[in-house]
Coordinates of C-alpha atoms in Angstrom, one line a residue:
M9 CA 0.1 0.0 -0.1
E10 CA 1.1 3.4 -1.0
L11 CA -0.1 6.9 0.2
C12 CA -1.7 9.0 -2.4
L13 CA -2.1 12.8 -2.0
G14 CA -5.6 13.7 -2.5
T15 CA -6.1 17.4 -4.0
V16 CA -9.7 18.4 -3.2
Q17 CA -8.4 20.9 -0.8
F18 CA -6.2 22.3 -3.4
G19 CA -9.2 23.2 -5.7
M20 CA -11.9 24.2 -3.3
D21 CA -13.0 25.1 0.2
Y22 CA -13.1 21.9 2.1
G23 CA -13.3 20.0 5.3
V24 CA -15.6 20.3 8.3
F25 CA -15.7 24.0 8.3
N26 CA -15.2 24.4 4.5
T27 CA -11.7 25.8 5.1
P28 CA -10.4 28.1 2.6
K29 CA -8.2 26.6 0.2
K30 CA -4.5 27.7 -0.1
D31 CA -3.2 29.7 -3.0
V32 CA -1.8 27.9 -6.1
E33 CA 2.0 28.3 -5.4
Y34 CA 1.5 27.1 -1.8
C35 CA -0.5 23.9 -3.0
I36 CA 2.3 23.4 -5.7
R37 CA 4.9 23.4 -2.9
C38 CA 3.0 20.6 -1.1
L39 CA 2.8 18.6 -4.5
D40 CA 6.5 19.3 -4.6
Y41 CA 7.4 18.0 -1.0
A42 CA 5.0 15.0 -1.5
T43 CA 6.7 13.7 -4.5
Q44 CA 10.1 14.5 -3.3
N45 CA 9.6 12.6 0.2
G46 CA 8.2 9.4 -0.9
I47 CA 4.6 9.9 -2.5
N48 CA 4.4 8.9 -6.1
A49 CA 0.4 9.3 -6.2
I50 CA -1.6 12.1 -6.9
D51 CA -5.9 12.0 -7.0
T52 CA -7.6 14.7 -8.5
A53 CA -10.9 15.2 -10.2
T54 CA -12.8 17.6 -12.5
A55 CA -15.4 18.5 -9.7
Y56 CA -12.6 19.6 -7.1
G57 CA -12.7 23.2 -8.4
I58 CA -9.4 24.1 -9.7
A59 CA -7.6 21.2 -8.2
E60 CA -6.7 19.7 -11.9
E61 CA -5.4 23.2 -12.9
V62 CA -3.1 23.0 -9.7
V63 CA -2.0 19.7 -10.2
G64 CA -1.3 20.6 -13.9
K65 CA 0.9 23.5 -13.2
F66 CA 3.0 21.3 -10.8
L67 CA 3.3 18.7 -13.5
E68 CA 4.4 21.6 -16.1
R69 CA 7.5 22.3 -14.0
K70 CA 8.7 18.7 -14.3
T71 CA 10.3 18.6 -10.8
I72 CA 9.7 14.7 -11.1
N73 CA 9.5 12.9 -14.2
R74 CA 5.8 11.9 -15.2
D75 CA 6.5 8.3 -15.6
K76 CA 7.7 8.1 -11.8
L77 CA 3.9 9.3 -10.9
W78 CA 0.7 7.7 -10.6
I79 CA -2.1 10.2 -11.4
S80 CA -6.0 9.6 -11.3
T81 CA -8.7 11.9 -12.1
K82 CA -12.5 11.5 -12.5
F83 CA -15.2 12.4 -14.7
L84 CA -17.4 15.0 -14.0
P85 CA -20.2 13.8 -11.7
N86 CA -23.7 13.0 -13.4
A87 CA -22.2 14.3 -16.8
L88 CA -24.2 11.6 -18.9
D89 CA -27.6 12.1 -17.4
D90 CA -28.7 14.3 -20.3
Y91 CA -27.3 12.2 -23.2
E92 CA -28.2 9.2 -25.0
E93 CA -26.3 5.9 -25.0
K94 CA -24.9 6.6 -28.5
D95 CA -23.1 9.8 -27.1
Y96 CA -21.6 8.1 -24.2
R97 CA -18.1 7.6 -25.7
R98 CA -18.0 11.1 -27.3
V99 CA -18.8 12.8 -23.7
I100 CA -16.4 10.8 -21.7
R101 CA -13.4 11.1 -24.3
E102 CA -14.1 14.9 -24.5
N103 CA -14.1 15.1 -20.7
L104 CA -10.9 12.9 -20.6
E105 CA -9.2 15.0 -23.3
N106 CA -10.1 18.2 -21.3
S107 CA -8.6 16.6 -18.1
L108 CA -5.4 15.7 -19.8
Q109 CA -5.0 19.3 -21.4
T110 CA -5.6 20.8 -17.9
L111 CA -3.0 18.3 -16.5
H112 CA -0.2 18.9 -19.1
T113 CA 0.0 15.2 -19.6
D114 CA -0.9 12.8 -22.4
Y115 CA -2.3 10.1 -20.3
I116 CA -4.0 9.2 -17.0
D117 CA -3.1 6.3 -14.7
T118 CA -6.7 5.7 -14.0
Y119 CA -9.9 7.6 -14.9
F120 CA -12.7 7.3 -12.4
L121 CA -16.4 7.8 -12.8
H122 CA -17.4 10.1 -10.4
S123 CA -21.1 9.0 -9.9
S124 CA -21.2 6.1 -8.1
R125 CA -24.6 5.1 -9.3
Y126 CA -23.0 4.5 -12.8
A127 CA -21.7 1.2 -11.1
F128 CA -25.0 -0.2 -11.9
R129 CA -25.1 1.0 -15.8
P130 CA -23.4 -1.5 -17.9
D131 CA -24.0 0.7 -20.8
I132 CA -21.8 3.7 -19.3
L133 CA -19.2 1.1 -18.0
E134 CA -18.8 -0.2 -21.5
A135 CA -18.4 3.1 -23.2
L136 CA -15.7 3.8 -20.3
S137 CA -13.8 0.8 -21.0
D138 CA -13.7 1.6 -24.6
I139 CA -12.0 4.9 -24.2
G140 CA -9.8 3.6 -21.6
K141 CA -8.6 0.9 -24.4
E142 CA -7.7 4.2 -26.7
G143 CA -4.7 4.5 -24.4
L144 CA -5.7 8.0 -23.0
A145 CA -6.0 6.0 -19.7
K146 CA -4.1 3.0 -18.3
K147 CA -7.0 1.8 -16.3
V148 CA -10.7 2.9 -15.7
G149 CA -12.8 2.7 -12.6
V150 CA -15.7 4.0 -10.5
S151 CA -15.5 6.2 -7.2
V152 CA -18.1 4.3 -5.2
Y153 CA -19.8 5.4 -1.6
D154 CA -21.5 1.9 -0.6
P155 CA -20.4 -1.8 -0.5
E156 CA -23.1 -2.6 -2.9
E157 CA -21.6 -0.4 -5.8
A158 CA -18.2 -1.9 -5.1
L159 CA -19.4 -5.4 -5.5
A160 CA -21.2 -4.4 -8.6
C161 CA -17.9 -3.2 -9.9
F162 CA -16.3 -6.6 -9.0
E163 CA -19.1 -8.1 -11.2
S164 CA -18.4 -6.2 -14.1
P165 CA -16.0 -6.9 -16.8
Y166 CA -15.3 -3.4 -17.7
V167 CA -14.3 -2.0 -14.3
E168 CA -10.5 -2.4 -13.6
Y169 CA -10.5 -0.1 -10.4
I170 CA -12.6 1.3 -7.7
Q171 CA -11.9 3.8 -5.1
A172 CA -14.0 3.4 -1.8
P173 CA -14.2 5.3 1.7
Y174 CA -12.7 3.1 4.4
S175 CA -11.5 4.7 7.9
I176 CA -10.9 3.3 11.3
F177 CA -14.5 4.4 11.9
D178 CA -15.9 3.3 8.8
H179 CA -15.7 -0.5 8.3
R180 CA -18.6 -1.3 5.7
M181 CA -16.3 -2.2 2.9
K182 CA -14.1 -4.5 5.0
E183 CA -17.5 -6.4 6.4
A184 CA -18.9 -6.6 3.0
G185 CA -15.7 -8.4 1.8
V186 CA -14.3 -5.8 -0.7
F187 CA -10.8 -6.4 0.4
D188 CA -11.0 -10.2 0.0
T189 CA -8.3 -11.7 -1.8
Y190 CA -10.2 -13.3 -4.3
K191 CA -11.7 -10.5 -5.5
Q192 CA -8.6 -8.6 -6.2
G193 CA -7.7 -10.6 -9.3
T194 CA -9.0 -8.1 -12.0
C195 CA -10.0 -5.1 -10.0
K196 CA -7.6 -3.0 -8.0
V197 CA -8.9 -1.0 -4.9
D198 CA -7.8 2.5 -3.5
V199 CA -9.2 3.9 -0.4
R200 CA -10.1 7.4 0.8
T201 CA -11.7 9.4 3.7
A202 CA -9.1 8.1 5.9
F203 CA -9.7 11.3 8.2
I204 CA -13.5 11.8 7.4
K205 CA -13.2 15.1 5.8
G206 CA -11.0 16.0 8.8
L207 CA -13.2 14.9 11.4
I208 CA -10.8 12.8 13.1
R209 CA -8.5 15.7 13.1
L210 CA -10.6 17.7 15.3
S211 CA -10.4 18.5 19.3
I212 CA -13.7 17.1 20.7
D213 CA -14.4 20.9 21.6
D214 CA -14.2 22.0 18.0
V215 CA -16.5 19.3 16.6
P216 CA -19.6 21.4 15.4
D217 CA -23.3 20.8 16.3
Y218 CA -24.5 18.9 13.4
L219 CA -21.8 16.2 14.3
V220 CA -22.5 16.1 17.9
K221 CA -22.8 12.1 17.8
A222 CA -19.3 12.0 16.8
K223 CA -18.0 13.4 19.9
P224 CA -18.1 10.2 22.2
I225 CA -16.6 8.5 19.2
L226 CA -13.7 10.9 19.2
A227 CA -13.5 10.4 23.1
K228 CA -13.1 6.7 22.7
L229 CA -10.6 7.0 20.3
D230 CA -8.4 9.5 22.5
E231 CA -8.9 6.7 25.2
Y232 CA -7.0 4.5 22.8
V233 CA -4.2 7.2 22.2
E234 CA -3.9 7.5 25.9
K235 CA -3.5 3.6 26.2
T236 CA -1.3 3.2 23.1
G237 CA 1.1 5.9 22.9
Y238 CA -0.1 6.5 19.5
S239 CA -1.6 9.6 18.0
R240 CA -5.0 9.9 16.4
I241 CA -3.4 10.2 13.2
E242 CA -1.0 7.1 13.7
L243 CA -3.9 5.2 14.7
A244 CA -6.2 6.2 11.6
L245 CA -3.4 5.6 8.9
G246 CA -2.1 2.4 10.9
Y247 CA -5.6 0.8 10.8
I248 CA -5.9 1.2 7.0
K249 CA -2.2 0.4 6.4
R250 CA -2.6 -3.1 7.8
Q251 CA -5.5 -4.2 5.5
E252 CA -4.4 -6.2 2.6
N253 CA -5.1 -5.9 -1.1
I254 CA -5.3 -2.0 -1.0
E255 CA -3.0 -0.1 -3.9
H256 CA -3.4 3.3 -2.5
L257 CA -4.3 5.5 0.7
V258 CA -5.6 8.6 -0.7
F259 CA -5.7 11.2 2.0
G260 CA -5.9 15.1 2.2
I261 CA -4.3 17.6 3.9
R262 CA -4.8 21.6 5.3
D263 CA -1.2 22.5 5.0
L264 CA 2.2 21.6 4.6
E265 CA 3.1 20.7 8.3
Q266 CA 0.2 18.5 8.4
L267 CA 1.3 16.7 5.2
K268 CA 4.8 16.3 6.9
M269 CA 2.9 14.9 9.8
D270 CA 1.0 12.4 7.9
I271 CA 4.0 11.1 6.1
N272 CA 6.0 10.3 9.3
A273 CA 2.6 8.7 10.7
F274 CA 2.2 6.5 7.7
E275 CA 5.7 5.3 8.1
K276 CA 5.5 4.2 11.9
D277 CA 4.9 0.6 12.6
I278 CA 2.0 -0.4 14.8
S279 CA 1.4 -4.0 15.8
V280 CA -1.7 -5.4 14.3
D281 CA -2.8 -6.5 18.0
V282 CA -3.3 -2.7 18.9
F283 CA -6.3 -2.8 16.4
T284 CA -8.1 -6.1 17.9
E285 CA -10.2 -4.3 20.5
I286 CA -10.5 -1.1 18.2
D287 CA -12.0 -3.2 15.3
K288 CA -14.6 -4.2 17.7
E289 CA -15.2 -0.7 19.4
F290 CA -15.8 1.1 16.1
A291 CA -18.0 -1.4 14.4
N292 CA -21.2 -0.2 13.0
I293 CA -21.0 3.5 13.7
D294 CA -23.8 5.2 12.0
T295 CA -23.3 6.2 8.1
D296 CA -24.5 9.7 9.2
I297 CA -21.2 10.1 11.1
V298 CA -18.7 8.3 8.6
V299 CA -20.2 9.5 5.4
P300 CA -19.6 13.3 4.9
S301 CA -22.2 13.6 2.3
L302 CA -24.9 12.4 4.7
W303 CA -24.0 15.1 7.3
K304 CA -26.8 17.5 8.0
K305 CA -25.8 20.9 8.8

């Protein structure tokens, strides 16, 4: 498993409090630091504001060879809803070509559909696969939210990759068998939302009222911090790191200092025994806590 730097925070206001994005040059500094310190994967999306533009400006400077990097981006959400099936390939190709131009690269390592409900649309998945075969994307896949969507992708002959939520508080994918070895033959898996849009980074006093149900869960996590001597971030990343059959752990950062802290935390070796009790303690947490799209402000 490798770290993959997510870039949503570079392109738009983001996080529990919609923290304002940094300026472009600062974001490029973060990308440069990451790629000079062992992170060779970058995840972005057309829907992430100016994130593709930021990554493109970074790539244009050529501080690291393109072939040393793994880059994923995502097709604009719901962009096929108003088109007929005969137009799917053209629309996907046009969107991908626009992303390539913005990113200053001639190929994408993985091109994801950003609309998870398309996981149940063989006609759309086939069109995506056909575009992938043209060489503009090495692999194609779907960014999913629910285990049912992930399992549907595994059943499709057209999906080569999925990106799914998974965290110390969100065990749904593991419980559904998404990470089982036998399902990994034809479809690779990346995971995201390690910090649940920054929730895991918040002090309990800073948790907003609309996430009040998360306070006792964070308090319990702090008990394990005290008990084990590891920080929240070390436990959050270590929990995911021990899981087999994951290619990339996609994570986001607010600033350069946070990036440095996360890299150091990921490199820390934590015995799997530490997580035995944590697995049970944080099982079956309500989805309206672990899935940010369900937060009701």
